[in-house]
Structure formats: structure tokens, C-alpha cells
Amino acid sequence: AQSVTQPDIHITVSEGASLELRCNYSYGATPYLFWYVQSPGQGLQLLLKYFSGDTLVQGIKGFEAEFKRSQSSFNLRKPSVHWSDAAEYFCAVGAQKTGRRALTFGSGTRLQVQP
Amino acid sequence: SQTIHQWPATLVQPVGSPLSLECTVEGTSNPNLYWYRQAAGRGLQLLFYSVGIGQISSEVPQNLSASRPQDRQFILSSKKLLLSDSGFYLCAWTEEQGPIQFFGPGTRLTVL
């Protein structure tokens, strides 16, 4: 069965500092990988995705993520955080085959940005 | 373009009362539809998914049920709510052959 671990429940960074949110997954084959962001009381918005090819993927809002097969990781990064980035971030893995296509989510990392 | 709606946005219900949450998708056909629940401070738990009208799969045994009366409508129901049913309910859809899930704005349910 697939699983996702986000080891950091809560992270605080200063505005303008760099950010890295960790995500480790467990899956028997090459998965689909996603990062979503959720503002308080809102739905989830897709930041970026990895299906295949280049292991460094670019997303919206200046975010990027790198797929490292050897480490089973898909960490999210941003070189300079803005106050508006404060939100909860979810990593998710999906199966690369037909079927229900539901995603398995990590428990999330809450990002706080200090001025 | 495609949009997904959830209704209502917030709901406060007494224990033992019925529940009906609605999700509708516009701008696509034959979507796969999903209901997730997000408890406070936790990730998303898949409750139900549907690959077509009248086709419902349940992921976890619980007090809830789902129905899909139309291609782009997905309903989450309960006959008698429990306190543990409180949470944030999210509906999502994917294209029939696509893996990317798009989420609705959610419904905040509080059971008192």
C-alpha cells in the first residue's frame, strides 16, 4: 500500500528566507507525486506535480520540488518565502495505473511566516 | 473551464440529525468523484469515490453514505450524525483518464 510521510508538522520561517518542506513516500513503482496548498477554511490548490521525466519540477507561486527516487522523497522548496505563503502544505502520491485514482495524502505541514 | 461547487459552506447539526452535502462539477464529462474528510490538524482521509453514475466505492466503514444520481453530482449523506462526524469535507474530481485531482472549497461540518 502506498503511504506519505511529512515529518514536519509545523515550520516557522522568516519572510525572505528559503524554505524546504520534506515529503517521503512509499510506493512499489514510480508514482505520481503532488504538492497541494491549503489556506485556512479553503479547499486544496495544486502547486505542482511530477509524473515522469525531469526530476525537478516547477510549480506556481515560485515553488519547485525535486523527485529523488533513491531517497523516496519529493521535497518542496522555495528560495524566498513571502508572508502570503503561510498555509498548510500537503504532499500526495497517486498510482500510475487505472483504477480509482484517489490520492494518498501526508498529514500536512503548517507553515508560519514571520515578518 | 471546469469548476467544482460544494454546498453548504458551513453546517452545524445536532447529534442524531440527518446530513446531506452536495458536490457538483461543471465543464467536464464522466469525471471520477471523491469525498474526503479532514479532521482538525490531520491529513485527508478518503471516504468514497465514484467512477460513474450509481457506482460508489467506500474506503472505510462509517456512519456515512454517498450517492451519484447524475454524472456531475456527488452527495454525501448520513441518517444519524455522530459527534465524530465533525470535520471539513472536501469533494474532488479527476478527468476520466487523468490523475490530477481538483478540489472544491469544502464544507465545515460541526456536530453538537
PDB file of C-alpha atoms in Angstrom:
ATOM      1  CA  ALA A   1       0.000   0.000   0.000  1.00  0.00           C
ATOM      2  CA  GLN A   2       1.162   3.500  -0.690  1.00  0.00           C
ATOM      3  CA  SER A   3       1.882   5.981   2.088  1.00  0.00           C
ATOM      4  CA  VAL A   4       3.205   9.501   2.525  1.00  0.00           C
ATOM      5  CA  THR A   5       5.150  10.933   5.436  1.00  0.00           C
ATOM      6  CA  GLN A   6       5.592  14.608   6.117  1.00  0.00           C
ATOM      7  CA  PRO A   7       7.889  14.631   9.138  1.00  0.00           C
ATOM      8  CA  ASP A   8       7.473  18.306   9.970  1.00  0.00           C
ATOM      9  CA  ILE A   9       4.084  19.161  11.443  1.00  0.00           C
ATOM     10  CA  HIS A  10       4.848  22.852  11.835  1.00  0.00           C
ATOM     11  CA  ILE A  11       7.581  25.067  10.393  1.00  0.00           C
ATOM     12  CA  THR A  12       8.256  28.750  11.014  1.00  0.00           C
ATOM     13  CA  VAL A  13      10.463  30.784   8.700  1.00  0.00           C
ATOM     14  CA  SER A  14      11.205  34.462   8.327  1.00  0.00           C
ATOM     15  CA  GLU A  15       9.938  36.336   5.321  1.00  0.00           C
ATOM     16  CA  GLY A  16      12.578  36.273   2.601  1.00  0.00           C
ATOM     17  CA  ALA A  17      14.212  33.124   3.913  1.00  0.00           C
ATOM     18  CA  SER A  18      14.400  29.925   1.936  1.00  0.00           C
ATOM     19  CA  LEU A  19      12.035  27.038   2.567  1.00  0.00           C
ATOM     20  CA  GLU A  20      12.160  23.292   2.237  1.00  0.00           C
ATOM     21  CA  LEU A  21       9.253  21.034   3.192  1.00  0.00           C
ATOM     22  CA  ARG A  22      10.009  17.355   3.370  1.00  0.00           C
ATOM     23  CA  CYS A  23       7.978  14.532   1.899  1.00  0.00           C
ATOM     24  CA  ASN A  24       8.796  10.834   1.818  1.00  0.00           C
ATOM     25  CA  TYR A  25       6.620   8.291   0.120  1.00  0.00           C
ATOM     26  CA  SER A  26       6.260   4.555  -0.025  1.00  0.00           C
ATOM     27  CA  TYR A  27       5.134   3.015  -3.270  1.00  0.00           C
ATOM     28  CA  GLY A  28       6.093  -0.076  -5.219  1.00  0.00           C
ATOM     29  CA  ALA A  29       6.595   1.586  -8.588  1.00  0.00           C
ATOM     30  CA  THR A  30       7.060   5.073  -9.976  1.00  0.00           C
ATOM     31  CA  PRO A  31       4.262   7.123  -8.502  1.00  0.00           C
ATOM     32  CA  TYR A  32       2.526  10.278  -9.440  1.00  0.00           C
ATOM     33  CA  LEU A  33       3.556  12.918  -6.879  1.00  0.00           C
ATOM     34  CA  PHE A  34       1.811  16.130  -5.945  1.00  0.00           C
ATOM     35  CA  TRP A  35       2.058  19.107  -3.640  1.00  0.00           C
ATOM     36  CA  TYR A  36      -1.086  20.955  -2.651  1.00  0.00           C
ATOM     37  CA  VAL A  37      -1.538  24.088  -0.555  1.00  0.00           C
ATOM     38  CA  GLN A  38      -4.495  24.855   1.679  1.00  0.00           C
ATOM     39  CA  SER A  39      -5.305  28.245   3.166  1.00  0.00           C
ATOM     40  CA  PRO A  40      -7.439  28.215   6.331  1.00  0.00           C
ATOM     41  CA  GLY A  41     -11.011  27.156   5.649  1.00  0.00           C
ATOM     42  CA  GLN A  42     -10.348  26.641   1.951  1.00  0.00           C
ATOM     43  CA  GLY A  43     -10.018  23.752  -0.435  1.00  0.00           C
ATOM     44  CA  LEU A  44      -6.719  22.437  -1.747  1.00  0.00           C
ATOM     45  CA  GLN A  45      -4.897  24.095  -4.605  1.00  0.00           C
ATOM     46  CA  LEU A  46      -2.412  22.194  -6.741  1.00  0.00           C
ATOM     47  CA  LEU A  47       1.095  23.668  -6.535  1.00  0.00           C
ATOM     48  CA  LEU A  48       2.945  21.216  -8.741  1.00  0.00           C
ATOM     49  CA  LYS A  49       3.089  17.630  -9.906  1.00  0.00           C
ATOM     50  CA  TYR A  50       5.563  15.006 -11.032  1.00  0.00           C
ATOM     51  CA  PHE A  51       4.634  12.298 -13.479  1.00  0.00           C
ATOM     52  CA  SER A  52       7.874  11.420 -15.257  1.00  0.00           C
ATOM     53  CA  GLY A  53      10.909  12.975 -16.942  1.00  0.00           C
ATOM     54  CA  ASP A  54      12.836  15.851 -15.418  1.00  0.00           C
ATOM     55  CA  THR A  55      13.052  15.232 -11.691  1.00  0.00           C
ATOM     56  CA  LEU A  56      12.998  18.941 -10.851  1.00  0.00           C
ATOM     57  CA  VAL A  57       9.532  20.334 -11.414  1.00  0.00           C
ATOM     58  CA  GLN A  58       8.392  23.912 -11.287  1.00  0.00           C
ATOM     59  CA  GLY A  59       5.060  24.974  -9.922  1.00  0.00           C
ATOM     60  CA  ILE A  60       3.010  28.033  -9.262  1.00  0.00           C
ATOM     61  CA  LYS A  61       3.903  30.810  -6.838  1.00  0.00           C
ATOM     62  CA  GLY A  62       7.638  30.232  -7.267  1.00  0.00           C
ATOM     63  CA  PHE A  63       7.668  26.729  -5.763  1.00  0.00           C
ATOM     64  CA  GLU A  64       9.676  23.808  -7.051  1.00  0.00           C
ATOM     65  CA  ALA A  65      10.106  20.195  -5.991  1.00  0.00           C
ATOM     66  CA  GLU A  66      12.664  17.521  -6.703  1.00  0.00           C
ATOM     67  CA  PHE A  67      11.898  13.834  -7.101  1.00  0.00           C
ATOM     68  CA  LYS A  68      14.657  11.632  -5.712  1.00  0.00           C
ATOM     69  CA  ARG A  69      13.916   8.000  -6.381  1.00  0.00           C
ATOM     70  CA  SER A  70      16.836   6.725  -4.304  1.00  0.00           C
ATOM     71  CA  GLN A  71      15.534   8.552  -1.254  1.00  0.00           C
ATOM     72  CA  SER A  72      11.813   8.109  -1.994  1.00  0.00           C
ATOM     73  CA  SER A  73      11.467  11.830  -1.483  1.00  0.00           C
ATOM     74  CA  PHE A  74       9.693  14.727  -3.124  1.00  0.00           C
ATOM     75  CA  ASN A  75      10.689  17.812  -1.161  1.00  0.00           C
ATOM     76  CA  LEU A  76       9.136  21.193  -1.834  1.00  0.00           C
ATOM     77  CA  ARG A  77      11.339  24.285  -1.989  1.00  0.00           C
ATOM     78  CA  LYS A  78      11.080  27.995  -2.398  1.00  0.00           C
ATOM     79  CA  PRO A  79      14.097  30.322  -2.429  1.00  0.00           C
ATOM     80  CA  SER A  80      12.389  33.284  -0.778  1.00  0.00           C
ATOM     81  CA  VAL A  81       9.211  32.963   1.250  1.00  0.00           C
ATOM     82  CA  HIS A  82       6.517  35.624   1.212  1.00  0.00           C
ATOM     83  CA  TRP A  83       4.049  36.278   4.048  1.00  0.00           C
ATOM     84  CA  SER A  84       1.241  35.086   1.766  1.00  0.00           C
ATOM     85  CA  ASP A  85       2.823  31.621   1.675  1.00  0.00           C
ATOM     86  CA  ALA A  86       1.617  30.945   5.216  1.00  0.00           C
ATOM     87  CA  ALA A  87      -0.704  27.958   4.820  1.00  0.00           C
ATOM     88  CA  GLU A  88      -0.795  24.200   5.168  1.00  0.00           C
ATOM     89  CA  TYR A  89       1.030  22.105   2.607  1.00  0.00           C
ATOM     90  CA  PHE A  90       0.171  18.555   1.663  1.00  0.00           C
ATOM     91  CA  CYS A  91       2.230  16.048  -0.248  1.00  0.00           C
ATOM     92  CA  ALA A  92       0.309  13.311  -2.045  1.00  0.00           C
ATOM     93  CA  VAL A  93       1.050  10.183  -4.032  1.00  0.00           C
ATOM     94  CA  GLY A  94      -1.098   8.557  -6.664  1.00  0.00           C
ATOM     95  CA  ALA A  95      -0.966   5.273  -8.500  1.00  0.00           C
ATOM     96  CA  GLN A  96       0.245   5.158 -12.077  1.00  0.00           C
ATOM     97  CA  LYS A  97      -2.405   2.809 -13.265  1.00  0.00           C
ATOM     98  CA  THR A  98      -6.085   2.825 -13.959  1.00  0.00           C
ATOM     99  CA  GLY A  99      -8.482   2.459 -11.154  1.00  0.00           C
ATOM    100  CA  ARG A 100      -9.878   4.722  -8.583  1.00  0.00           C
ATOM    101  CA  ARG A 101      -7.052   7.239  -8.952  1.00  0.00           C
ATOM    102  CA  ALA A 102      -7.538   8.523  -5.430  1.00  0.00           C
ATOM    103  CA  LEU A 103      -4.549  10.124  -3.808  1.00  0.00           C
ATOM    104  CA  THR A 104      -2.893   9.245  -0.534  1.00  0.00           C
ATOM    105  CA  PHE A 105      -2.039  12.361   1.425  1.00  0.00           C
ATOM    106  CA  GLY A 106       0.501  13.116   4.073  1.00  0.00           C
ATOM    107  CA  SER A 107      -0.675  14.659   7.321  1.00  0.00           C
ATOM    108  CA  GLY A 108       0.440  18.110   6.217  1.00  0.00           C
ATOM    109  CA  THR A 109       2.971  20.743   7.251  1.00  0.00           C
ATOM    110  CA  ARG A 110       1.744  24.038   8.586  1.00  0.00           C
ATOM    111  CA  LEU A 111       3.940  26.933   7.503  1.00  0.00           C
ATOM    112  CA  GLN A 112       4.111  30.106   9.539  1.00  0.00           C
ATOM    113  CA  VAL A 113       5.943  33.136   8.150  1.00  0.00           C
ATOM    114  CA  GLN A 114       7.434  35.695  10.496  1.00  0.00           C
ATOM    115  CA  PRO A 115       7.833  39.310   9.348  1.00  0.00           C
TER     116      PRO A 115
ATOM    117  CA  SER B   1     -13.207  25.814 -17.804  1.00  0.00           C
ATOM    118  CA  GLN B   2     -14.093  23.340 -15.109  1.00  0.00           C
ATOM    119  CA  THR B   3     -15.403  24.358 -11.719  1.00  0.00           C
ATOM    120  CA  ILE B   4     -16.453  22.423  -8.664  1.00  0.00           C
ATOM    121  CA  HIS B   5     -19.010  23.582  -6.147  1.00  0.00           C
ATOM    122  CA  GLN B   6     -19.848  22.385  -2.663  1.00  0.00           C
ATOM    123  CA  TRP B   7     -22.931  23.228  -0.695  1.00  0.00           C
ATOM    124  CA  PRO B   8     -23.356  24.295   2.039  1.00  0.00           C
ATOM    125  CA  ALA B   9     -20.124  26.014   3.033  1.00  0.00           C
ATOM    126  CA  THR B  10     -20.751  25.553   6.740  1.00  0.00           C
ATOM    127  CA  LEU B  11     -23.213  23.475   8.702  1.00  0.00           C
ATOM    128  CA  VAL B  12     -23.987  22.991  12.384  1.00  0.00           C
ATOM    129  CA  GLN B  13     -26.120  19.982  13.171  1.00  0.00           C
ATOM    130  CA  PRO B  14     -27.238  18.219  16.350  1.00  0.00           C
ATOM    131  CA  VAL B  15     -26.234  14.653  17.072  1.00  0.00           C
ATOM    132  CA  GLY B  16     -28.714  12.220  15.566  1.00  0.00           C
ATOM    133  CA  SER B  17     -29.870  14.530  12.788  1.00  0.00           C
ATOM    134  CA  PRO B  18     -29.576  13.668   9.083  1.00  0.00           C
ATOM    135  CA  LEU B  19     -26.982  15.067   6.720  1.00  0.00           C
ATOM    136  CA  SER B  20     -26.798  15.868   3.045  1.00  0.00           C
ATOM    137  CA  LEU B  21     -23.792  17.541   1.448  1.00  0.00           C
ATOM    138  CA  GLU B  22     -23.755  18.245  -2.246  1.00  0.00           C
ATOM    139  CA  CYS B  23     -20.935  18.481  -4.744  1.00  0.00           C
ATOM    140  CA  THR B  24     -21.357  19.439  -8.391  1.00  0.00           C
ATOM    141  CA  VAL B  25     -18.831  19.730 -11.167  1.00  0.00           C
ATOM    142  CA  GLU B  26     -19.192  21.869 -14.278  1.00  0.00           C
ATOM    143  CA  GLY B  27     -17.360  21.843 -17.555  1.00  0.00           C
ATOM    144  CA  THR B  28     -16.414  18.188 -17.785  1.00  0.00           C
ATOM    145  CA  SER B  29     -17.983  14.828 -18.501  1.00  0.00           C
ATOM    146  CA  ASN B  30     -17.562  11.418 -16.881  1.00  0.00           C
ATOM    147  CA  PRO B  31     -15.397  12.655 -14.039  1.00  0.00           C
ATOM    148  CA  ASN B  32     -14.223  10.465 -11.209  1.00  0.00           C
ATOM    149  CA  LEU B  33     -15.560  11.969  -7.987  1.00  0.00           C
ATOM    150  CA  TYR B  34     -14.238  11.727  -4.445  1.00  0.00           C
ATOM    151  CA  TRP B  35     -15.251  12.635  -0.914  1.00  0.00           C
ATOM    152  CA  TYR B  36     -12.525  13.277   1.640  1.00  0.00           C
ATOM    153  CA  ARG B  37     -12.753  14.207   5.300  1.00  0.00           C
ATOM    154  CA  GLN B  38     -10.181  16.345   7.020  1.00  0.00           C
ATOM    155  CA  ALA B  39     -10.197  16.248  10.793  1.00  0.00           C
ATOM    156  CA  ALA B  40      -8.619  19.123  12.703  1.00  0.00           C
ATOM    157  CA  GLY B  41      -4.826  19.025  12.444  1.00  0.00           C
ATOM    158  CA  ARG B  42      -4.819  15.909  10.309  1.00  0.00           C
ATOM    159  CA  GLY B  43      -4.494  14.977   6.690  1.00  0.00           C
ATOM    160  CA  LEU B  44      -7.186  13.939   4.275  1.00  0.00           C
ATOM    161  CA  GLN B  45      -8.992  10.646   4.588  1.00  0.00           C
ATOM    162  CA  LEU B  46     -10.689   9.247   1.515  1.00  0.00           C
ATOM    163  CA  LEU B  47     -14.294   8.328   2.285  1.00  0.00           C
ATOM    164  CA  PHE B  48     -15.879   7.455  -1.064  1.00  0.00           C
ATOM    165  CA  TYR B  49     -15.123   7.551  -4.736  1.00  0.00           C
ATOM    166  CA  SER B  50     -17.230   7.101  -7.839  1.00  0.00           C
ATOM    167  CA  VAL B  51     -16.278   6.313 -11.423  1.00  0.00           C
ATOM    168  CA  GLY B  52     -19.801   6.707 -12.802  1.00  0.00           C
ATOM    169  CA  ILE B  53     -23.489   7.221 -12.098  1.00  0.00           C
ATOM    170  CA  GLY B  54     -24.667   4.904  -9.376  1.00  0.00           C
ATOM    171  CA  GLN B  55     -21.169   3.472  -8.839  1.00  0.00           C
ATOM    172  CA  ILE B  56     -19.920   4.124  -5.326  1.00  0.00           C
ATOM    173  CA  SER B  57     -16.944   2.623  -3.548  1.00  0.00           C
ATOM    174  CA  SER B  58     -16.443   3.037   0.160  1.00  0.00           C
ATOM    175  CA  GLU B  59     -12.967   3.242   1.594  1.00  0.00           C
ATOM    176  CA  VAL B  60     -13.710   2.990   5.303  1.00  0.00           C
ATOM    177  CA  PRO B  61     -16.666   1.673   7.282  1.00  0.00           C
ATOM    178  CA  GLN B  62     -18.502   4.556   8.837  1.00  0.00           C
ATOM    179  CA  ASN B  63     -21.733   6.330   9.546  1.00  0.00           C
ATOM    180  CA  LEU B  64     -21.847   7.984   6.137  1.00  0.00           C
ATOM    181  CA  SER B  65     -23.023   7.038   2.662  1.00  0.00           C
ATOM    182  CA  ALA B  66     -22.618   8.533  -0.792  1.00  0.00           C
ATOM    183  CA  SER B  67     -24.668   8.636  -3.950  1.00  0.00           C
ATOM    184  CA  ARG B  68     -24.161   9.809  -7.507  1.00  0.00           C
ATOM    185  CA  PRO B  69     -27.561  10.433  -9.051  1.00  0.00           C
ATOM    186  CA  GLN B  70     -26.156  12.371 -12.029  1.00  0.00           C
ATOM    187  CA  ASP B  71     -22.864  12.372 -13.904  1.00  0.00           C
ATOM    188  CA  ARG B  72     -21.589  15.523 -12.247  1.00  0.00           C
ATOM    189  CA  GLN B  73     -23.314  15.359  -8.882  1.00  0.00           C
ATOM    190  CA  PHE B  74     -21.993  13.626  -5.800  1.00  0.00           C
ATOM    191  CA  ILE B  75     -23.865  13.586  -2.498  1.00  0.00           C
ATOM    192  CA  LEU B  76     -22.644  12.675   0.966  1.00  0.00           C
ATOM    193  CA  SER B  77     -25.315  11.621   3.444  1.00  0.00           C
ATOM    194  CA  SER B  78     -25.980  10.323   6.890  1.00  0.00           C
ATOM    195  CA  LYS B  79     -29.183   9.190   8.564  1.00  0.00           C
ATOM    196  CA  LYS B  80     -27.950   9.994  12.078  1.00  0.00           C
ATOM    197  CA  LEU B  81     -24.916  12.162  12.713  1.00  0.00           C
ATOM    198  CA  LEU B  82     -22.353  11.365  15.385  1.00  0.00           C
ATOM    199  CA  LEU B  83     -20.058  13.783  17.168  1.00  0.00           C
ATOM    200  CA  SER B  84     -17.143  12.116  15.397  1.00  0.00           C
ATOM    201  CA  ASP B  85     -18.586  13.138  12.025  1.00  0.00           C
ATOM    202  CA  SER B  86     -17.460  16.722  12.637  1.00  0.00           C
ATOM    203  CA  GLY B  87     -14.799  17.877  10.220  1.00  0.00           C
ATOM    204  CA  PHE B  88     -14.033  19.539   6.945  1.00  0.00           C
ATOM    205  CA  TYR B  89     -15.435  17.668   3.960  1.00  0.00           C
ATOM    206  CA  LEU B  90     -13.824  18.064   0.604  1.00  0.00           C
ATOM    207  CA  CYS B  91     -15.093  16.937  -2.749  1.00  0.00           C
ATOM    208  CA  ALA B  92     -12.672  16.385  -5.601  1.00  0.00           C
ATOM    209  CA  TRP B  93     -12.773  15.322  -9.220  1.00  0.00           C
ATOM    210  CA  THR B  94     -10.422  13.945 -11.811  1.00  0.00           C
ATOM    211  CA  GLU B  95     -10.824  13.567 -15.523  1.00  0.00           C
ATOM    212  CA  GLU B  96     -11.790  10.054 -16.513  1.00  0.00           C
ATOM    213  CA  GLN B  97      -8.229   9.231 -17.587  1.00  0.00           C
ATOM    214  CA  GLY B  98      -6.278  11.808 -15.645  1.00  0.00           C
ATOM    215  CA  PRO B  99      -4.577  11.607 -12.248  1.00  0.00           C
ATOM    216  CA  ILE B 100      -4.782  15.252 -11.194  1.00  0.00           C
ATOM    217  CA  GLN B 101      -7.366  15.908  -8.511  1.00  0.00           C
ATOM    218  CA  PHE B 102      -9.124  19.241  -8.297  1.00  0.00           C
ATOM    219  CA  PHE B 103     -10.762  20.154  -5.049  1.00  0.00           C
ATOM    220  CA  GLY B 104     -13.874  22.042  -4.118  1.00  0.00           C
ATOM    221  CA  PRO B 105     -13.967  24.761  -1.449  1.00  0.00           C
ATOM    222  CA  GLY B 106     -15.118  22.352   1.259  1.00  0.00           C
ATOM    223  CA  THR B 107     -17.899  22.146   3.822  1.00  0.00           C
ATOM    224  CA  ARG B 108     -17.221  22.705   7.507  1.00  0.00           C
ATOM    225  CA  LEU B 109     -19.499  20.392   9.495  1.00  0.00           C
ATOM    226  CA  THR B 110     -19.890  20.773  13.245  1.00  0.00           C
ATOM    227  CA  VAL B 111     -21.953  18.201  15.101  1.00  0.00           C
ATOM    228  CA  LEU B 112     -23.055  19.300  18.575  1.00  0.00           C
TER     229      LEU B 112
END
